[in-house]
């Protein structure tokens, strides 16, 4: 293990390091031999680290702090890290309204005085709020010791936490980092020390960027310092830092996340880490655009847009429509198999379209139930069930698709019992034919969980979710849905908020990583907001429902009734007549006001309106089929 470098040497060492980098490699050793011994030895260690031949030596003085010591309103618990500018302690707040809060307390080393700089920057840094930036809670000085209280994150560095995960998941997490950096750049704050060790993935799956603005704050208070392996060339030369400096650091983070060979991503990394800042991505937005290009199989700016490259991207984007042509061109068995799979998918889609069209074509106006279209549709669905049975032996894929559609239609018609029966049949058939490990079986099982929960059949829902738990992958959309369903089951079984909130957080982590635009993502934020509101945490509840509303408008699929429920819930937290009006408009254009899942939020809305305008409240109650205002006693 390398001997720690005395921080008192840093001003001289930093200047010598800059000078050494300007000397050709073949002349550097002779130059080093002429340096004072106290500088030459640590300088050699720094240069080896810079060249990637060794780890960065520690620049850490012995700690003067002790466990149990009070610093400001905090009591130190244990030392959790140290670097060239500061050491970090886990600490507990012991006074003030947030007593008991666990924080990471950063204690700059002697000489790293914050003084005027802290007062100048504190308001800016304290006001920087982003879901992927660890917050600076407080700052001060105690008997000459500056301190910074930061949000405590229990997690691992991003490259370790995501090692072995699918490439798409790693890139989505990296986009969260980019969004955090973009947020701070918009507020004229640079990080200047972006590296994997400063980006943690918490136990809840959320990415958190540490020290945003703190690095700049500490750098400015003493000698210029940096991490040699992660510092941009202009940083090492002592030049002014710009957005391009952080782009360089982000390129290094991406390289740690994507160690495998990937042509487009390696070109993106090379551009982000170009020696000349002018050759890098212009800003974080441009880097994010290249990452989205990789995810969407579109050309990236870091590669020349040759006709061959553009064609390769196009073929990847259009791989399903072009499978038949690919089979003819390539003549390989794999392509033929894929083409056959595509034909089966097309046959299923065509059968589904014909099925729905045929249903509505055969709604006979002369039939006895012609005046009751819902009853007529149920009758026709029952008649079509025999056709599905006939398809099962010869075309089980198409039969499965029609079973799914029929179950969904019965659900929309309010026939939960029939929908549930069809869902159970479909799940049983898929489990017997494909096994629990197949994605279609798992999706069918999760689809069945919701009607079981709606029917408050906790034993059946619990048995189903337990069975699925052993088969589902740990990541992906189906696991996100499983966590949400498991929360709903535990709520049905009477679990308290302390047990249920971590389940929702698990679901949110999976949605954010694997399916950020799925409609379930917004629905889970609403569930969390409802839980927080019931616990009296109004501010948290408002923040969560606002997250839901930000997601729902672009959700896939967009569900108007979900959007309306979120608006109604928000209106229950704050006086928001606009939200109420928009919610009612959405409901009148979709499910109407009499759906069972709307009774609770509409009752609350009617009660609020009774206090302001009893006549309007009574009219709304009549439309929704609910009791109106109670008569005065």
Short mmCIF file of C-alpha atoms in Angstrom, two decimals, residues 152-351:
data_model
loop_
_atom_site.label_atom_id
_atom_site.label_comp_id
_atom_site.label_asym_id
_atom_site.label_seq_id
_atom_site.Cartn_x
_atom_site.Cartn_y
_atom_site.Cartn_z
CA UNK A 152 -26.63 9.96 3.60
CA UNK A 153 -26.65 7.41 0.74
CA UNK A 154 -26.38 3.72 1.55
CA UNK A 155 -25.13 2.26 -1.71
CA UNK A 156 -22.26 1.27 -3.98
CA UNK A 157 -20.38 3.06 -6.80
CA UNK A 158 -22.36 2.93 -10.03
CA UNK A 159 -19.92 0.75 -11.99
CA UNK A 160 -19.91 -1.85 -9.22
CA UNK A 161 -23.65 -1.76 -8.55
CA UNK A 162 -24.53 -2.20 -12.23
CA UNK A 163 -21.78 -4.64 -13.22
CA UNK A 164 -23.28 -7.49 -15.22
CA UNK A 165 -26.62 -5.74 -15.71
CA UNK A 166 -28.07 -5.45 -19.24
CA UNK A 167 -26.49 -2.68 -21.31
CA UNK A 168 -29.82 -0.88 -21.66
CA UNK A 169 -30.21 -0.70 -17.88
CA UNK A 170 -26.70 0.72 -17.45
CA UNK A 171 -27.32 3.37 -20.10
CA UNK A 172 -30.65 4.40 -18.56
CA UNK A 173 -28.87 4.84 -15.22
CA UNK A 174 -26.20 6.93 -16.98
CA UNK A 175 -28.94 9.13 -18.45
CA UNK A 176 -30.09 9.81 -14.88
CA UNK A 177 -26.57 10.98 -14.07
CA UNK A 178 -26.60 13.23 -17.14
CA UNK A 179 -29.92 14.72 -16.08
CA UNK A 180 -28.46 15.56 -12.66
CA UNK A 181 -25.40 17.22 -14.22
CA UNK A 182 -27.59 19.15 -16.66
CA UNK A 183 -29.71 20.38 -13.72
CA UNK A 184 -26.66 21.82 -11.97
CA UNK A 185 -25.12 23.30 -15.12
CA UNK A 186 -28.37 25.20 -15.66
CA UNK A 187 -27.69 26.77 -12.24
CA UNK A 188 -24.08 27.61 -13.19
CA UNK A 189 -22.62 24.93 -10.91
CA UNK A 190 -19.84 22.61 -12.09
CA UNK A 191 -18.86 19.37 -10.40
CA UNK A 192 -15.20 19.16 -11.50
CA UNK A 193 -14.67 15.70 -9.98
CA UNK A 194 -17.00 13.34 -11.86
CA UNK A 195 -15.95 9.72 -11.43
CA UNK A 196 -17.73 6.44 -10.58
CA UNK A 197 -16.81 6.71 -6.90
CA UNK A 198 -18.86 9.93 -6.70
CA UNK A 199 -21.99 8.29 -8.14
CA UNK A 200 -23.75 5.77 -5.94
CA UNK A 201 -26.64 3.42 -6.59
CA UNK A 202 -28.56 3.18 -3.33
CA UNK A 203 -30.13 0.05 -1.92
CA UNK A 204 -33.44 1.38 -3.28
CA UNK A 205 -31.99 1.31 -6.82
CA UNK A 206 -31.83 5.08 -7.23
CA UNK A 207 -28.76 6.79 -8.70
CA UNK A 208 -27.32 9.60 -6.55
CA UNK A 209 -24.55 11.96 -7.56
CA UNK A 210 -22.40 13.07 -4.62
CA UNK A 211 -20.51 16.29 -3.97
CA UNK A 212 -22.13 18.36 -6.71
CA UNK A 213 -20.79 21.84 -6.13
CA UNK A 214 -18.90 20.72 -3.03
CA UNK A 215 -15.82 19.83 -5.09
CA UNK A 216 -15.86 23.30 -6.62
CA UNK A 217 -16.36 24.85 -3.20
CA UNK A 218 -13.41 23.03 -1.64
CA UNK A 219 -11.14 23.45 -4.67
CA UNK A 220 -11.57 27.18 -4.54
CA UNK A 221 -10.68 27.35 -0.86
CA UNK A 222 -7.13 26.04 -1.16
CA UNK A 223 -4.55 24.69 -3.59
CA UNK A 224 -5.88 23.36 -6.87
CA UNK A 225 -6.56 19.64 -6.43
CA UNK A 226 -7.94 16.92 -8.67
CA UNK A 227 -8.04 13.19 -9.18
CA UNK A 228 -5.27 12.56 -11.75
CA UNK A 229 -6.97 9.56 -13.40
CA UNK A 230 -10.27 11.42 -13.79
CA UNK A 231 -9.16 15.02 -14.38
CA UNK A 232 -9.55 16.65 -17.79
CA UNK A 233 -6.34 17.89 -19.49
CA UNK A 234 -7.26 21.55 -18.95
CA UNK A 235 -7.85 20.76 -15.27
CA UNK A 236 -4.38 19.29 -14.96
CA UNK A 237 -2.91 22.36 -16.67
CA UNK A 238 -4.63 24.71 -14.22
CA UNK A 239 -6.81 26.34 -16.84
CA UNK A 240 -10.34 27.65 -16.31
CA UNK A 241 -12.97 24.95 -15.84
CA UNK A 242 -16.02 24.85 -18.12
CA UNK A 243 -18.94 22.57 -18.95
CA UNK A 244 -16.48 20.65 -21.14
CA UNK A 245 -14.57 19.64 -17.99
CA UNK A 246 -17.61 17.82 -16.67
CA UNK A 247 -18.24 16.27 -20.10
CA UNK A 248 -14.74 14.76 -19.85
CA UNK A 249 -15.56 13.30 -16.43
CA UNK A 250 -18.84 11.87 -17.71
CA UNK A 251 -16.95 10.17 -20.53
CA UNK A 252 -14.83 8.43 -17.90
CA UNK A 253 -17.92 7.31 -16.00
CA UNK A 254 -19.42 5.91 -19.21
CA UNK A 255 -16.19 4.04 -19.93
CA UNK A 256 -16.37 2.40 -16.50
CA UNK A 257 -20.01 1.42 -17.12
CA UNK A 258 -19.35 -0.05 -20.58
CA UNK A 259 -16.08 -2.02 -20.43
CA UNK A 260 -17.16 -4.39 -23.21
CA UNK A 261 -16.56 -3.67 -26.89
CA UNK A 262 -19.30 -1.49 -28.37
CA UNK A 263 -18.39 0.55 -31.46
CA UNK A 264 -20.87 3.41 -31.09
CA UNK A 265 -20.39 3.82 -27.33
CA UNK A 266 -16.61 3.76 -27.59
CA UNK A 267 -16.83 6.52 -30.19
CA UNK A 268 -19.08 8.50 -27.82
CA UNK A 269 -16.54 8.04 -25.00
CA UNK A 270 -13.66 9.10 -27.26
CA UNK A 271 -15.48 12.27 -28.25
CA UNK A 272 -16.44 13.11 -24.65
CA UNK A 273 -12.80 12.70 -23.63
CA UNK A 274 -11.17 14.51 -26.54
CA UNK A 275 -7.98 16.31 -25.47
CA UNK A 276 -9.22 19.63 -26.87
CA UNK A 277 -12.40 20.78 -25.08
CA UNK A 278 -13.69 22.20 -28.39
CA UNK A 279 -13.74 18.68 -29.85
CA UNK A 280 -15.96 17.25 -27.09
CA UNK A 281 -19.75 17.22 -26.96
CA UNK A 282 -20.87 20.83 -26.71
CA UNK A 283 -22.77 20.16 -23.50
CA UNK A 284 -24.43 17.41 -21.47
CA UNK A 285 -27.53 17.60 -23.68
CA UNK A 286 -25.44 16.65 -26.73
CA UNK A 287 -23.90 13.71 -24.85
CA UNK A 288 -27.37 12.58 -23.77
CA UNK A 289 -28.54 12.75 -27.39
CA UNK A 290 -25.81 10.29 -28.37
CA UNK A 291 -26.83 7.90 -25.56
CA UNK A 292 -30.45 8.07 -26.71
CA UNK A 293 -29.18 7.40 -30.23
CA UNK A 294 -27.48 4.19 -29.05
CA UNK A 295 -30.62 3.09 -27.18
CA UNK A 296 -32.85 3.80 -30.21
CA UNK A 297 -30.40 2.34 -32.79
CA UNK A 298 -29.94 5.72 -34.45
CA UNK A 299 -26.68 7.27 -35.72
CA UNK A 300 -24.63 9.06 -33.06
CA UNK A 301 -22.76 12.30 -33.62
CA UNK A 302 -19.49 10.70 -32.52
CA UNK A 303 -19.33 8.47 -35.61
CA UNK A 304 -19.07 9.60 -39.25
CA UNK A 305 -22.51 9.35 -40.85
CA UNK A 306 -21.42 7.14 -43.72
CA UNK A 307 -24.12 5.46 -45.83
CA UNK A 308 -23.09 2.07 -44.44
CA UNK A 309 -23.40 3.21 -40.84
CA UNK A 310 -26.78 4.84 -41.43
CA UNK A 311 -28.02 1.68 -43.15
CA UNK A 312 -26.85 -0.52 -40.27
CA UNK A 313 -28.74 1.67 -37.77
CA UNK A 314 -31.83 1.63 -39.97
CA UNK A 315 -31.77 -2.17 -40.23
CA UNK A 316 -31.51 -2.51 -36.44
CA UNK A 317 -34.44 -0.16 -35.91
CA UNK A 318 -36.53 -1.94 -38.52
CA UNK A 319 -35.40 -5.47 -37.69
CA UNK A 320 -38.92 -6.93 -37.30
CA UNK A 321 -40.47 -5.59 -40.54
CA UNK A 322 -37.36 -6.58 -42.46
CA UNK A 323 -36.99 -10.11 -41.12
CA UNK A 324 -38.68 -11.69 -44.13
CA UNK A 325 -36.38 -9.81 -46.52
CA UNK A 326 -33.37 -10.64 -44.36
CA UNK A 327 -34.24 -14.31 -44.56
CA UNK A 328 -34.33 -14.19 -48.35
CA UNK A 329 -31.08 -12.25 -48.53
CA UNK A 330 -29.08 -14.15 -45.96
CA UNK A 331 -30.61 -17.58 -46.40
CA UNK A 332 -29.62 -18.63 -42.88
CA UNK A 333 -31.57 -20.91 -40.64
CA UNK A 334 -31.61 -18.29 -37.90
CA UNK A 335 -33.13 -15.68 -40.17
CA UNK A 336 -35.72 -18.17 -41.42
CA UNK A 337 -36.69 -19.00 -37.86
CA UNK A 338 -37.04 -15.31 -37.06
CA UNK A 339 -39.15 -14.76 -40.17
CA UNK A 340 -41.43 -17.57 -39.10
CA UNK A 341 -41.71 -15.99 -35.67
CA UNK A 342 -42.61 -12.66 -37.30
CA UNK A 343 -45.28 -14.38 -39.40
CA UNK A 344 -46.78 -15.93 -36.29
CA UNK A 345 -46.86 -12.52 -34.63
CA UNK A 346 -48.51 -11.02 -37.73
CA UNK A 347 -51.08 -13.85 -37.77
CA UNK A 348 -51.92 -13.23 -34.12
CA UNK A 349 -52.33 -9.50 -34.74
CA UNK A 350 -54.50 -10.10 -37.80
CA UNK A 351 -56.67 -12.59 -35.92
#
